[in-house]
XYZ file of C-alpha atoms in Angstrom:
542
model
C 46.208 -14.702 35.370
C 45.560 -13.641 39.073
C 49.018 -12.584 39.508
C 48.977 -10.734 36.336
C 45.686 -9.005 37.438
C 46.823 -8.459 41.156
C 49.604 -6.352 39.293
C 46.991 -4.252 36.932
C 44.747 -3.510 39.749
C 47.308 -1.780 41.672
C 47.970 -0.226 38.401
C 44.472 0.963 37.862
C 44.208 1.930 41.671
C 42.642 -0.848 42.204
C 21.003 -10.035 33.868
C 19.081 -10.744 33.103
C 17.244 -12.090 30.409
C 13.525 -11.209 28.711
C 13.131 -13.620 25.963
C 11.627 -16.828 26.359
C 14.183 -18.379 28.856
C 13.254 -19.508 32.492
C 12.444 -16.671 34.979
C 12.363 -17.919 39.018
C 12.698 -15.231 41.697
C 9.659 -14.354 43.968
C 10.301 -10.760 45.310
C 12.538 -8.534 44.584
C 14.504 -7.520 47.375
C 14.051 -3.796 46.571
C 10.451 -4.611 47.035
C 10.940 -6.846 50.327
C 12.161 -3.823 52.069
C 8.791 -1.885 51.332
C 7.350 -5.068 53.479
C 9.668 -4.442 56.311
C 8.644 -1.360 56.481
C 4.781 -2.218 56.221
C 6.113 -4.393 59.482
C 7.187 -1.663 60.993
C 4.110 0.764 60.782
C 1.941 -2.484 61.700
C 3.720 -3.233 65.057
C 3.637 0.416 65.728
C -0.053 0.198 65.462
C -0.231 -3.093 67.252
C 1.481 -1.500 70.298
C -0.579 1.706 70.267
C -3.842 -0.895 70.706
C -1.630 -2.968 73.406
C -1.693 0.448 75.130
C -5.216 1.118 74.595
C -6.379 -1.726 76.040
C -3.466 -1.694 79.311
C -5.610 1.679 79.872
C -8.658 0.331 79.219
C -8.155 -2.548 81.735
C -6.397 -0.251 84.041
C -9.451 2.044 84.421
C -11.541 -1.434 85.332
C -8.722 -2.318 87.545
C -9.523 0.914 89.934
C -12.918 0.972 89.551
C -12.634 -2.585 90.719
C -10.919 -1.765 93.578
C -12.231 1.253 94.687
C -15.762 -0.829 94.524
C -14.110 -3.550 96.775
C -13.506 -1.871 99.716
C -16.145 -0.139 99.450
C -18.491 -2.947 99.718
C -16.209 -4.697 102.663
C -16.982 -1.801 104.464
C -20.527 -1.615 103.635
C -21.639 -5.201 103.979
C -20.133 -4.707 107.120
C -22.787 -2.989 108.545
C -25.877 -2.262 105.805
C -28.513 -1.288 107.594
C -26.368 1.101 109.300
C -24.257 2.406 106.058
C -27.447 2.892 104.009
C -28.783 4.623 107.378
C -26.610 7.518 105.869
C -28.803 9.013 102.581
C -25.651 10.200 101.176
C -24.600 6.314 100.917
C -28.225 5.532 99.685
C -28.348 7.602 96.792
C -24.439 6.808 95.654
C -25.316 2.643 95.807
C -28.952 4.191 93.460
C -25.894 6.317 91.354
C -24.132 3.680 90.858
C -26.218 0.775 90.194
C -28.322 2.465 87.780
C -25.682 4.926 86.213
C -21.661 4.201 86.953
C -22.514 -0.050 86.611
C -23.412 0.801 82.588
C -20.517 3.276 82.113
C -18.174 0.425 83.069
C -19.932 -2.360 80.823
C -19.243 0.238 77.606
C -16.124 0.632 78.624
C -15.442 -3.489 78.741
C -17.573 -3.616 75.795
C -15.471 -1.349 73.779
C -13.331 -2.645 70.930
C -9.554 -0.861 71.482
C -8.768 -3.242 68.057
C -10.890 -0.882 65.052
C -7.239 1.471 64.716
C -5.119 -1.701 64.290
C -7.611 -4.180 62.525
C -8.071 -0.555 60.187
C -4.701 -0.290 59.640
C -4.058 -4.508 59.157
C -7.011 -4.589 56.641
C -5.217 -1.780 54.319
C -1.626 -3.418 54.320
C -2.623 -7.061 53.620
C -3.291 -6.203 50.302
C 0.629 -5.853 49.803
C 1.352 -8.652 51.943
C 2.895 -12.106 50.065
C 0.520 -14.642 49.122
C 0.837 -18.651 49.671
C 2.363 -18.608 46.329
C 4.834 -16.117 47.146
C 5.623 -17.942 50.216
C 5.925 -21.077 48.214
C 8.869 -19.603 46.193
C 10.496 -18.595 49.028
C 10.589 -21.856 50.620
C 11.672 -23.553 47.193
C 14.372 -20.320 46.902
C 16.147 -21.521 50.409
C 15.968 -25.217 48.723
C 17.760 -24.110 45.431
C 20.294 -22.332 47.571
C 21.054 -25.636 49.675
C 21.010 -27.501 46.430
C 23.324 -25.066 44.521
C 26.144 -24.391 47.169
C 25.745 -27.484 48.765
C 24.375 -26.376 52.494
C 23.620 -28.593 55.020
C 19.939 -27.868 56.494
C 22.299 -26.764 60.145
C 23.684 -24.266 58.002
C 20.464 -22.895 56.703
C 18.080 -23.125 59.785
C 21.115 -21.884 62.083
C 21.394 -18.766 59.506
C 25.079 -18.556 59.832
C 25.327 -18.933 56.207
C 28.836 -18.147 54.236
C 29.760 -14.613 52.701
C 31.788 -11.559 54.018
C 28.642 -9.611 54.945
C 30.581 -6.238 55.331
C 27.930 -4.892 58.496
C 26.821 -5.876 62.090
C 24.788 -9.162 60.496
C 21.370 -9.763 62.306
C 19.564 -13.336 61.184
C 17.044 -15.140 62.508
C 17.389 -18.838 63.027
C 14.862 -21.018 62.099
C 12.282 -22.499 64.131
C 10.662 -26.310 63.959
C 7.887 -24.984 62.789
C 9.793 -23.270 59.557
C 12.099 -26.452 59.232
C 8.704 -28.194 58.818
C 6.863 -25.871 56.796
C 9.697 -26.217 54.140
C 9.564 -29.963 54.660
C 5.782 -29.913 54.206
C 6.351 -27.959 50.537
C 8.609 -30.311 49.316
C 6.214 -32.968 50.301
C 3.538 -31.014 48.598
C 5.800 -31.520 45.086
C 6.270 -35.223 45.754
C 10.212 -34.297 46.182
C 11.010 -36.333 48.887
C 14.663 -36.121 48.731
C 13.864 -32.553 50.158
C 11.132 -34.021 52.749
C 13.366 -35.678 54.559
C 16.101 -33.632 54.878
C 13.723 -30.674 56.369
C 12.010 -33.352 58.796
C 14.886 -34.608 60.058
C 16.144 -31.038 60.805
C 12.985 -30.390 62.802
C 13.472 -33.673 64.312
C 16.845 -32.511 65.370
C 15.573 -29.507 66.699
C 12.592 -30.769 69.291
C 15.404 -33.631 69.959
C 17.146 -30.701 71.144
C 14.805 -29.190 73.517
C 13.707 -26.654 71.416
C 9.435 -26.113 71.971
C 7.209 -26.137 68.813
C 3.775 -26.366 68.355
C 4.275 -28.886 65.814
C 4.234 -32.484 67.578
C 6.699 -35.048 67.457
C 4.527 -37.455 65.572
C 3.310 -35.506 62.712
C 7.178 -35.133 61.723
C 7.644 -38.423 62.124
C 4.608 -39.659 60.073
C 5.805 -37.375 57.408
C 9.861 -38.549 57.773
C 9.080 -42.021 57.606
C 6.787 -41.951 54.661
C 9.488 -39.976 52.533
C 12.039 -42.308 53.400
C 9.921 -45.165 52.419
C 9.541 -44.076 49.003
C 13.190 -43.509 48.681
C 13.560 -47.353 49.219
C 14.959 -47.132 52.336
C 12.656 -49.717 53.945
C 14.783 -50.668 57.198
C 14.912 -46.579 58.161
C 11.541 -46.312 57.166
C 10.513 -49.100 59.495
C 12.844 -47.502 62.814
C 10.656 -43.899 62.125
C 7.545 -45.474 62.476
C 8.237 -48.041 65.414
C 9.455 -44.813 66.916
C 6.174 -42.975 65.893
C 3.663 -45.755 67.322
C 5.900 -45.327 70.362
C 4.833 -41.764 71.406
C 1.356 -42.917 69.834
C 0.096 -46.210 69.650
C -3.303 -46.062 68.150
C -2.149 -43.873 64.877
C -3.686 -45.401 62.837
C -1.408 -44.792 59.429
C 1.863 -45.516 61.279
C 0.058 -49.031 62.045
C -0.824 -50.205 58.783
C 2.852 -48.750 57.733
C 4.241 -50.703 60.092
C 2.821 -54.025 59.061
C 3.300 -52.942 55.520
C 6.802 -52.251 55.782
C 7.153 -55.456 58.030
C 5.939 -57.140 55.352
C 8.283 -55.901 52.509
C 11.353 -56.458 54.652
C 10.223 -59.790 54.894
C 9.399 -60.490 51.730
C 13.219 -58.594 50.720
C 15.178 -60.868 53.401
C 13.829 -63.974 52.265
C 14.697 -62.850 48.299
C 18.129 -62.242 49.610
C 18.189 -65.602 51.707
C 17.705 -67.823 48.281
C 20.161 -65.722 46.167
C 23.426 -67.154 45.078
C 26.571 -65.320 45.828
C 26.490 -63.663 42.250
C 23.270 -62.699 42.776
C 24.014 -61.134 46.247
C 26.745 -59.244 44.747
C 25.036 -57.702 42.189
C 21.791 -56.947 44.463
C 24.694 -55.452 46.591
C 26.481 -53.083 43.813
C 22.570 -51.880 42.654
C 21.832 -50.998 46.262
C 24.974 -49.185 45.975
C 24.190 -47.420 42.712
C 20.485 -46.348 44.173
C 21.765 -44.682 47.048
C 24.375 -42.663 45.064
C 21.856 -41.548 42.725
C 19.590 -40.549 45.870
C 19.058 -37.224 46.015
C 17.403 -34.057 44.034
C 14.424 -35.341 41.705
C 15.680 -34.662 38.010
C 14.537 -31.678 36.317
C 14.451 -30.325 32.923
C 17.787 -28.318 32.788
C 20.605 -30.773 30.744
C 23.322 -28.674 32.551
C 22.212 -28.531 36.495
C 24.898 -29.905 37.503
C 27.737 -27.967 35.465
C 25.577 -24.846 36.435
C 25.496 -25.220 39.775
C 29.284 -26.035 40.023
C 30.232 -22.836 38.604
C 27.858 -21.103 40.976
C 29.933 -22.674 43.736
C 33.305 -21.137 41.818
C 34.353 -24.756 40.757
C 35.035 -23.706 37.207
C 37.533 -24.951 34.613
C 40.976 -23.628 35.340
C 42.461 -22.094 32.233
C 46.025 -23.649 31.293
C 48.942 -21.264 32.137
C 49.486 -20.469 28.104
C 45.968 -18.815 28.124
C 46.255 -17.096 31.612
C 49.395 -15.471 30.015
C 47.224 -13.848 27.413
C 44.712 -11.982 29.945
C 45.544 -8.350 31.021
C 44.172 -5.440 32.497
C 44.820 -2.410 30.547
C 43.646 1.177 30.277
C 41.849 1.615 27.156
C 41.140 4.738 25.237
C 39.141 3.229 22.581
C 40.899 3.750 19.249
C 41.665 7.423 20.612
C 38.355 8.157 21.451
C 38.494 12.328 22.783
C 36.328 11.316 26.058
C 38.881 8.525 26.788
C 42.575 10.310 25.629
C 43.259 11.687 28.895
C 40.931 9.597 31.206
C 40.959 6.236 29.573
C 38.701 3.455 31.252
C 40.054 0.202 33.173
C 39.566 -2.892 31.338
C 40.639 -6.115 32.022
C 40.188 -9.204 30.407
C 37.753 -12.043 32.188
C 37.912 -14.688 29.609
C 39.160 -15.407 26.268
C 36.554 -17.220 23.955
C 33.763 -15.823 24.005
C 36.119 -12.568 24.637
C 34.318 -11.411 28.123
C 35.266 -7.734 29.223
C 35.080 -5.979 32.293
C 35.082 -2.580 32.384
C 35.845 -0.971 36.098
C 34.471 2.488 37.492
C 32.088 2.644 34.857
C 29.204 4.047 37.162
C 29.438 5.900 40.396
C 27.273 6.065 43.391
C 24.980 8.804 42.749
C 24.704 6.916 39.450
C 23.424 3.815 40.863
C 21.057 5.331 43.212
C 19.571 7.624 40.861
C 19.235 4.160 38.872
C 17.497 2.474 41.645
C 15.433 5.463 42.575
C 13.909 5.674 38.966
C 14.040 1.844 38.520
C 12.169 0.571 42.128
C 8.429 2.091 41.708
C 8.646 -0.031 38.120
C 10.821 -3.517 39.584
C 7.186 -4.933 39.664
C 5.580 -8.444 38.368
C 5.782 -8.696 34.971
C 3.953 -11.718 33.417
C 5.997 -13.520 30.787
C 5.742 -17.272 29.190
C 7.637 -20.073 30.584
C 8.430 -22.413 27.774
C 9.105 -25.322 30.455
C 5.679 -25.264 31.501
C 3.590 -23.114 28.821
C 2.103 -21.423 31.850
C 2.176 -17.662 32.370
C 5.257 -16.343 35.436
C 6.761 -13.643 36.616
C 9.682 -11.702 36.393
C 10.767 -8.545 38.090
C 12.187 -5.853 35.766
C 12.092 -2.366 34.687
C 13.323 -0.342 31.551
C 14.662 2.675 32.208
C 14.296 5.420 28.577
C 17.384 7.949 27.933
C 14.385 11.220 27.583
C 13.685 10.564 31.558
C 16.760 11.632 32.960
C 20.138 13.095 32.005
C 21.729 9.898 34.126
C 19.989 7.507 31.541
C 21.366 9.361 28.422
C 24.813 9.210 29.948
C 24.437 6.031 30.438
C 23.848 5.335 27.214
C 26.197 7.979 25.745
C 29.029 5.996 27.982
C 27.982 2.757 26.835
C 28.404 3.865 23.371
C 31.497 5.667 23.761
C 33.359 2.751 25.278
C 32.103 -0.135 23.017
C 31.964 1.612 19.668
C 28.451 0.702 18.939
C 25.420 2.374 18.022
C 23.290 2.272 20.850
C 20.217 4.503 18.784
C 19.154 0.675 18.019
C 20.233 -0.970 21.074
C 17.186 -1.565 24.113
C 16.175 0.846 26.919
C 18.135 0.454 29.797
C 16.965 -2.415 31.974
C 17.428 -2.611 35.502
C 16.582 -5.873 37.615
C 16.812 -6.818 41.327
C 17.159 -10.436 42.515
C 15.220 -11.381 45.014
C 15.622 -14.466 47.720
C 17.473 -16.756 45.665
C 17.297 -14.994 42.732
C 18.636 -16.628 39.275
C 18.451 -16.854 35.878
C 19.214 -20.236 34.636
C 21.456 -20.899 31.083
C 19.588 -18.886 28.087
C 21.343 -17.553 24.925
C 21.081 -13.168 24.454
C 20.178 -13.470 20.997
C 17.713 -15.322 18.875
C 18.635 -18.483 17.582
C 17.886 -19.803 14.116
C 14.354 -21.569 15.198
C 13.354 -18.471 16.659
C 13.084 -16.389 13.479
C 10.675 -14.061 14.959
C 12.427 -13.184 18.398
C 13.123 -9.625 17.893
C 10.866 -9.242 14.649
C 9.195 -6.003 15.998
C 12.052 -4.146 17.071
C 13.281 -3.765 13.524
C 16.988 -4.117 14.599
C 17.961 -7.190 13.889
C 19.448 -9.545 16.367
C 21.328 -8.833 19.762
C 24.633 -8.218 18.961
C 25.938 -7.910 22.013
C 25.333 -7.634 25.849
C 26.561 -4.806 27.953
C 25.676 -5.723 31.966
C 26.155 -3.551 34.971
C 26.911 -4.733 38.068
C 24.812 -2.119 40.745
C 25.905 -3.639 43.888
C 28.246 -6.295 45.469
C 26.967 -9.327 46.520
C 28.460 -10.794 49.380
C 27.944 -14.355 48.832
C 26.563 -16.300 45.111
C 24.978 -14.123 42.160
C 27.842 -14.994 39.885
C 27.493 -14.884 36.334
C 28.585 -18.091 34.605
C 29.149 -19.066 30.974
C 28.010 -22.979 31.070
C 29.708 -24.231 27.731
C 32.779 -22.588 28.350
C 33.240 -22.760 32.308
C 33.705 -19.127 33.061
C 32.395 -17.094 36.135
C 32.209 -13.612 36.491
C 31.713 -12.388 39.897
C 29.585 -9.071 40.793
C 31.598 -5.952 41.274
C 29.929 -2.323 42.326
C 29.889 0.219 39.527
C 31.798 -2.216 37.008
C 30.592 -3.867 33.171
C 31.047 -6.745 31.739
C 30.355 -6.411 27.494
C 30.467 -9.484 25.351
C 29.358 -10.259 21.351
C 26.746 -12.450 21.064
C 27.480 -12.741 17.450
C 30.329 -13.389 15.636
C 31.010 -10.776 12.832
C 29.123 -12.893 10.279
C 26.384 -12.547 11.901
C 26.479 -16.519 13.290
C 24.931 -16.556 17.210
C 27.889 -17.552 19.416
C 26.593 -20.502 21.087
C 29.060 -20.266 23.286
C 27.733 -17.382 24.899
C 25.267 -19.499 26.465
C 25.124 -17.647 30.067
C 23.410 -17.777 33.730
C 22.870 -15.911 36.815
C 23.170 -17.614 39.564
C 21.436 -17.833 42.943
C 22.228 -14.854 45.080
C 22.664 -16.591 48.663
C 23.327 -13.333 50.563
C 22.717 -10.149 49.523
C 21.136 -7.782 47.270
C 21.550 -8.054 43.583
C 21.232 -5.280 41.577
C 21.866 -5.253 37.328
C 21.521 -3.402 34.074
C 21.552 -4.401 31.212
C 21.614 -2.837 27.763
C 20.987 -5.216 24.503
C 22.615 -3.765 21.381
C 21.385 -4.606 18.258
C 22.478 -5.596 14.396
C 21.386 -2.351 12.776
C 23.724 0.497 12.928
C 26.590 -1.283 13.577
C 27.360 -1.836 9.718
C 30.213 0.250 9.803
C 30.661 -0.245 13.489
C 31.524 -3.740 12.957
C 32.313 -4.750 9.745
C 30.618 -8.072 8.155
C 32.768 -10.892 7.884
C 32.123 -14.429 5.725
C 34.001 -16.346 8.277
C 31.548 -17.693 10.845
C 33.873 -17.977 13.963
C 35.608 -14.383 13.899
């Protein structure tokens, strides 16, 4: 297949989700560069009151020294320099006059401009939650593509960035706040790999305000409850080491004692069966040592798609995929211009459609779509709480780009899109995902799109708005498929076979984006209208 598309591309001159299905991205990045800006504006104003104060202090400074040799030459002599009554009334002046000009001018506060300015922008500054999610973002992208915590703190993470890249690495103190928010979850796994990367780190040389032994009270204590008693023990020796009267780390330290003790002598009265199979559990704890379980059947298959480990098709079905141009039935738009399609998977049938928007498209797109990408609160069936997703829908009356949009959609796919959804336009934030969720509504949600009056989601049209250098594939977890992100092109799919049966095996995902921007649109189209679109069938699987 990737021969037979490296030939059609030369040829051809060459999601998201808002039914009840998990949402878990912080801040969009769209909205993340408002905050840089904010940054900006705020060390701007921080430097103007650096400045303020440098001439405030400056003004002391002569005054100070102008006063200093003044008075060595006038304690020199007093009686004689006070002789002079143009001396005598200058000490009066300035005692009783210039000596209160200079207190108000120490006693004035340079700051009111910048604290002004600092009080206005925190309200659009990130909150502990939103920091939170951040931290827990960078730990879903270590989990997902399998990065060592060198990789992350050092920032040189993977992806052909495309421009002069400028990261920051991260400090102890960061490799220990994210340690500290695992710790906060009772996910230990996490704990210890952060700790031990800010171990690394002051081991290094590097200088933190965050002691040695508050890392390694925390390090030790998350290994411990991973069973690892003997590591657990060799932390806190080394812990009561730089501080011998911590308390904690001392009753640890007898406690572990204790349990190694009371584990050795076990092991001393076993038989040799007994050894072997204490041996071989040992064995089967530490493989299963990692990640805390979660809720999500398919993490694993997930994630290994993410990471482009997906299932290879067989050479006869590669030999059916093509790229072609396609005019749609002889559709008058498409005679003479006829749009690139090729074919990304076979069942479910997953199109791509190249070139479908241009440039000015997408940033008219964005530019309508960004004041609206704002919180949105919707329910999260794991944990019947309220979230937050980032979104906006974009109607055809608002611009002529919209109703081309549309127009284009319709024109290519053959379907009514009078019934279909607005236009909806996301942006992925830091480690932005959506995790596997059918489009349409299966049979124990009745209800799902009750009142739209359309019926069910027929199909999915999705717009990729901007490459992604590294992650933010979308992946098809029942089948194995992955379809990568691509500027300006469409992927289309049916959600329902043409009886009107969901396709379970449309069951989809976007994955984490680890570098970039993510950008998407998506348009939902809907049962009604189609009828003589897309004929009815009796057979459930065509």
């Amino acid at each position: 297949k990737m021969e037979l598309r490296g030939v059609c591309c030369v040829l051809l001159t060459c999601l998201f989700y808002t039914s009840s299905a998990d949402k878990d991205f912080f801040t969009s990045i769209g909205q993340m560069t408002d905050l840089l800006y904010t940054e900006k504006d705020l060390v701007t104003s921080l430097k103007d009151y650096i400045r303020a104060e440098e001439d405030k202090l400056e003004q002391v400074k002569k005054w100070a020294e102008k006063l200093d040799v003044l008075s060595a030459t006038a304690t020199q002599d007093p009686e004689g320099f006070l002789g002079h009554p143009v001396n005598a009334f200058k000490l009066m002046k300035r005692l009783n006059t210039e000596w209160g000009e200079l207190e108000s001018l120490v006693l004035k506060d340079m700051s009111d401009g910048f604290i002004s300015n600092l009080t206005i922008q925190r309200q659009y500054f990130p909150n502990d939650d939103d920091q939170t999610g951040a931290a827990k973002a960078l730990m879903r992208l270590q989990d997902t593509y399998r990065l060592d915590t060198h990789t992350i703190s050092s920032g040189e993470l993977p992806g052909e960035w495309g421009w002069d890249s400028t990261w920051l690495p991260m400090t102890v103190e960061d490799c220990f706040e994210l340690g500290k928010i695992a710790y906060s979850d009772a996910d230990y796994y996490h704990t210890e790999l952060w700790m031990e990367q800010a171990l690394k780190q002051l081991d290094g040389g590097e200088e933190s305000t965050v002691d040695m032994v508050t890392i390694l009270d925390y390090l030790s204590y998350s290994i411990y409850q991973q069973g690892e008693l003997e590591r657990a023990l060799d932390y806190t020796k080394r812990l009561l080491k730089l501080d011998s009267a911590h308390q904690r780390a001392n009753g640890n330290l007898k406690y572990f004692e204790y349990q190694l003790a009371k584990q050795n002598k076990v092991e001393a009265e076993e038989s040799q069966k007994e050894k072997e199979k204490r041996e071989r559990e040992k064995r089967e704890a530490s493989d299963k040592k990692g990640r805390p379980a979660d809720y999500l059947p398919e993490r694993r298959k997930y994630e290994q798609l993410c990471r482009g480990e997906g299932i290879k098709m067989t050479p006869r079905r590669q030999s059916r995929m093509f790229c072609r141009y396609s005019d749609n039935n002889h559709h008058p738009l498409y005679v003479l211009g006829p749009v690139k399609q090729e074919d990304e998977w076979d069942r479910p049938r997953i199109i791509r459609y190249h070139d479908i928007l241009s440039n000015s498209e997408i940033e008219k797109v964005k530019e309508l779509a960004k004041p609206r990408v704002r919180r949105a609160t919707v329910h999260d069936p794991q944990t019947g709480k309220l979230t937050t997703a980032h979104y906006a829908w974009l109607t055809a009356y608002e611009d002529p780009v919209v109703d081309k949009i549309n127009q284009r959609i319709e024109d290519i796919t053959g379907l009514n899109v009078k019934t279909a959804e607005e236009l909806q336009v996301a942006n992925y934030g830091v480690g932005g995902q959506y995790e596997p969720h059918f489009d349409f509504g299966r049979k124990d949600e009745p209800d799902a799109f009750k009142e739209l009056g359309t019926g069910n989601r027929i199909a999915t049209w999705l717009i990729y708005m901007s490459d992604v250098p590294s992650g933010g594939a979308t992946v098809f977890t029942d089948v194995g498929a992955a379809v990568w992100p691509k500027k300006g092109s469409a992927v289309f799919w049916y959600n329902l076979f043409a009886s009107g049966e969901g396709d379970y095996s449309t069951r989809h995902a976007a994955c984490p984006v680890l570098v970039g921007n993510k950008w998407v649109s998506n348009k939902w189209m809907h049962e009604r209208g189609q009828e003589f679109r897309r004929r009815c069938t009796l057979n459930e699987s065509e």
